[in-house]
Short mmCIF file of N, CA and C in Angstrom, two decimals:
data_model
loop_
_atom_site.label_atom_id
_atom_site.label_comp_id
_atom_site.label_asym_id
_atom_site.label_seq_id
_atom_site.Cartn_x
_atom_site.Cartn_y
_atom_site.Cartn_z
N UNK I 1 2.22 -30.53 -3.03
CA UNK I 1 1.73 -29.35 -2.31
C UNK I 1 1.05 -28.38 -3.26
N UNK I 2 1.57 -28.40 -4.55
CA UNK I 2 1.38 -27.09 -5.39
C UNK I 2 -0.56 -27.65 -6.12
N UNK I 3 -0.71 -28.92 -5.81
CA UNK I 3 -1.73 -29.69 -6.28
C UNK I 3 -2.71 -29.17 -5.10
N UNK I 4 -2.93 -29.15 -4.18
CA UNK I 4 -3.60 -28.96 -3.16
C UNK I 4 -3.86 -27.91 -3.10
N UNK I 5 -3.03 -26.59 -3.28
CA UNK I 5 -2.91 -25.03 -3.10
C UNK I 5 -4.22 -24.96 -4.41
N UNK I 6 -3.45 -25.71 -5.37
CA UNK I 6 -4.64 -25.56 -6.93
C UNK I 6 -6.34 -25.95 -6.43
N UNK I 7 -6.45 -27.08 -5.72
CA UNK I 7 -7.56 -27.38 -5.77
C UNK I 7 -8.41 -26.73 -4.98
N UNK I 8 -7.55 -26.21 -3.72
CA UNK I 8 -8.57 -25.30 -2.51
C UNK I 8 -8.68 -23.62 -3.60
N UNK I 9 -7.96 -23.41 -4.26
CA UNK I 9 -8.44 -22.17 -4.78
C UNK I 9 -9.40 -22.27 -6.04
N UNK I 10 -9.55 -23.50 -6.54
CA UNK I 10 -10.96 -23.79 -7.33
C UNK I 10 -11.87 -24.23 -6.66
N UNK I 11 -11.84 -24.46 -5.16
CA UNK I 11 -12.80 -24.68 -4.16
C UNK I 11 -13.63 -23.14 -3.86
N UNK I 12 -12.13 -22.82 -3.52
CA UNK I 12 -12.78 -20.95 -3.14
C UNK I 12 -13.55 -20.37 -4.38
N UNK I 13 -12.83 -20.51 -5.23
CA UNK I 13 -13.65 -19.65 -6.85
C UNK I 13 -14.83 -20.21 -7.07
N UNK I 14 -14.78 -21.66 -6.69
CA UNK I 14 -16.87 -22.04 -6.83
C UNK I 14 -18.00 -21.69 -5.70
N UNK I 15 -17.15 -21.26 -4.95
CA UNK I 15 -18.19 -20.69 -3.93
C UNK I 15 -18.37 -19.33 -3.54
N UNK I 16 -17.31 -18.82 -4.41
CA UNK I 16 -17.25 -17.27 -4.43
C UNK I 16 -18.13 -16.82 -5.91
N UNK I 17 -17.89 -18.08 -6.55
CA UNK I 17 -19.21 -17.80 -7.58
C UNK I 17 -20.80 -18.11 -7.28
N UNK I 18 -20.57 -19.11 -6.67
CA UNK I 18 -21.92 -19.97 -6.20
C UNK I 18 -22.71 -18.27 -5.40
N UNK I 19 -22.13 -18.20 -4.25
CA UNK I 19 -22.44 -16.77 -3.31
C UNK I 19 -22.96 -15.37 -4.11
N UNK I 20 -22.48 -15.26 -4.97
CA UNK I 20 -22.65 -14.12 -6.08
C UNK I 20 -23.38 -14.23 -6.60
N UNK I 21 -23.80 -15.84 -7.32
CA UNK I 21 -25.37 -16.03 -8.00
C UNK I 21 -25.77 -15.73 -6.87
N UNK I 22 -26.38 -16.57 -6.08
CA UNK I 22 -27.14 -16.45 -5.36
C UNK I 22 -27.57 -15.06 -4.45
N UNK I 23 -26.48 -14.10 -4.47
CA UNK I 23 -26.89 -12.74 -4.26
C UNK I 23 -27.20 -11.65 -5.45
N UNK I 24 -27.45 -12.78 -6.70
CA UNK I 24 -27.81 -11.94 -7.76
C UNK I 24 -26.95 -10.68 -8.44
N UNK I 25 -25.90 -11.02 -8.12
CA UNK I 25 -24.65 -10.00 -7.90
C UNK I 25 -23.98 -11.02 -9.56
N UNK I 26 -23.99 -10.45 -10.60
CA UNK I 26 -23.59 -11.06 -11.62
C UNK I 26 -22.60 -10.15 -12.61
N UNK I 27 -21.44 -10.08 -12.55
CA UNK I 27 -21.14 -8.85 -13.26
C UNK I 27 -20.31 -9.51 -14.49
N UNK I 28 -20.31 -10.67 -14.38
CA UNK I 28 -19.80 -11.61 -15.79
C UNK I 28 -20.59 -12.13 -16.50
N UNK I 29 -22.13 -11.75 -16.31
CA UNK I 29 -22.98 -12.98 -16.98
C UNK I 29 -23.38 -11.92 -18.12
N UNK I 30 -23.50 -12.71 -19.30
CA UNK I 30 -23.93 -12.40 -20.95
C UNK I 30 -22.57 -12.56 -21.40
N UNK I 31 -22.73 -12.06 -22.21
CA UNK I 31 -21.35 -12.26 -23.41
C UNK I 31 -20.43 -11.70 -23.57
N UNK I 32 -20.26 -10.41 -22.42
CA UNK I 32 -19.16 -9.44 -22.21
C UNK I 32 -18.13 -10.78 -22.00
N UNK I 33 -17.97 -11.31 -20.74
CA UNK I 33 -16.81 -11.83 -20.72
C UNK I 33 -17.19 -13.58 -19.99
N UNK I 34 -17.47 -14.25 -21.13
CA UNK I 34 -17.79 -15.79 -20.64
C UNK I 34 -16.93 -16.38 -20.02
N UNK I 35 -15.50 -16.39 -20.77
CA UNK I 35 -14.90 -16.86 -19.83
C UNK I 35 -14.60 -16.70 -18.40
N UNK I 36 -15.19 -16.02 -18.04
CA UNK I 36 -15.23 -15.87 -16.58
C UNK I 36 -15.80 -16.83 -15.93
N UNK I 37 -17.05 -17.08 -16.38
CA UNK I 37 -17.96 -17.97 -15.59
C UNK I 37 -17.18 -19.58 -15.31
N UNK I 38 -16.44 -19.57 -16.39
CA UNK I 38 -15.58 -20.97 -16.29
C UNK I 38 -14.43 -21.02 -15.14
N UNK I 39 -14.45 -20.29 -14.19
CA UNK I 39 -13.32 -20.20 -13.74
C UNK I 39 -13.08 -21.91 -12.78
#
């Protein structure tokens, strides 16, 4: 169960990133904080 909960919320985080590029809405991008983009 705890496998499934993991994968739908790296489902949600790529499309909650995907949505944000695409609205040009970037508040992690440059070198302030990269690791973000990896989420």
């Amino acid at each position: 169960m705890e496998l499934i909960k993991v994968l739908h919320e790296e489902a949600w985080n790529r499309e909650k990133r995907e949505f944000l590029m695409r609205a040009e809405i970037k508040p992690y991008c440059g070198s302030r904080n990269p690791a973000q983009l990896n989420i």
